[in-house]
Amino acid sequence: MCLTGPVAQRGEIRSAAASNLSSPREQLPLQAALFTASGPAAPKEPVMHLDDAAELRRRYTGESRSGAKAELRRLPIGDPLIPRSSGDQEFLEAEVLRGLLEYPSTYTTRPFRVLRVIPQPTGMTIRFAADADADGLTDFVAWGLFPAGGEDDMRGIPGLRLVYAGHNRMDLGLLGTHARVRLEGVPSTSWREIEAVRQRAAGDAGETAPFRHPELTLGERAFTQRHSWLVEARRGTAALGSALLRRLGLFRTAADWHDMAGYTKYSDTFAFRMTFTKEMLTSHGEFLRQLTEPDCGIPVVQRMAACSCATGGTDCRLYLASQPPYEGRVELQFATSWDCSAGEIVEVLRYAGSPESEIARYVPLRPGLACRHDREIHGRTLQFLQGLAGSRRAQRAEVAPTGSAGRGTR
Ligand SMILES: [Zn+2]
Ligand SMILES: [Zn+2]
């Protein structure tokens, strides 16, 4: 399997990058200079050293230092530090982000479990964190990304297919296109189980499981015909969705939340909800500054803000509109958790497999936090997660009685 798309697509990216250079915001001397520092093309521009460029890029991607440098060295001259995608590839990436935002919250210290993204001119890789909740991750891929439902209740990405699965890696493709997204860190055993669960569920319902089906399923066809306007609208905001996914790492490096969730609104809004303890609440303005940073950020402007920081509020929102060449909106929510919840938050993150060092970074523990709540208020999240894990195990054991369903995943 090759992640590189058709040559024509590469051409589109170059011309897009070239046209960007004519707009004031997109004057990107640093990027141009990075790759032409020794040539005559940019003698008066400031030169960004490869090390500095890699440091900047990895703030947005979460890549390792050496990984970011290797990717930068491979970039065509003139491409931004984080290259833009295009066409079907861009659409698939935006749909993957939509899947991440719409699937229920995951309780990890990584944004939607994502450890790093590796954006390339014609493809991308998403590396998931190795936490303890393998079944939660494969449930997300199977139900949150792959399509389910039909004409009026389609979820996931219509036309998404499995190109390869094995060795804790999956390559996803969009039917009838060259678009590909590689997922790394998806445990193969857990994936085989959930694929069997979905195959059986589809069989029981007289439907076709989408994973390897060579054409659109009846449900997918019915949905895309009836809601073609929605698919078109999502294509209109695909550039923004793809750009956000390619910068998902910023939601970790620039904000000290202990829980992150998301949602989408209408067909054009990508929304991120970050929850902080009071001590760790990230400055909204500082986050926005990094999100819109000229070399690696995205051009968005604040249309409206509902900030209650000054009055001790617990839920602030920024409403952002993207600027050309992007279309669509971004919503950022900065929520604050109760002081007395800190112990519970730590328990939940530990249970879900987040490393101790990560937990300690985002949840400062102070002794003697006063709690005025009824006892039943706390501890529910952990119970909920334990129940969910139990039902996942039972569901998988049903379809794989001789398989690995007895293994001790919580
Ligand atoms: Zn605020
Ligand atoms: Zn309390």
Short mmCIF file of C-alpha atoms and ligand atoms in Angstrom, two decimals, residues 338 340 371-373 378, ligand 2:
data_model
loop_
_atom_site.label_atom_id
_atom_site.label_comp_id
_atom_site.label_asym_id
_atom_site.label_seq_id
_atom_site.Cartn_x
_atom_site.Cartn_y
_atom_site.Cartn_z
CA TRP A 338 -14.78 21.67 40.43
CA CYS A 340 -13.24 18.79 44.66
CA CYS A 371 -16.57 19.35 48.94
CA ARG A 372 -20.15 20.44 49.50
CA HIS A 373 -21.74 17.85 47.21
CA HIS A 378 -18.46 11.87 42.67
ZN ZN B 2 -17.59 17.78 45.37
#
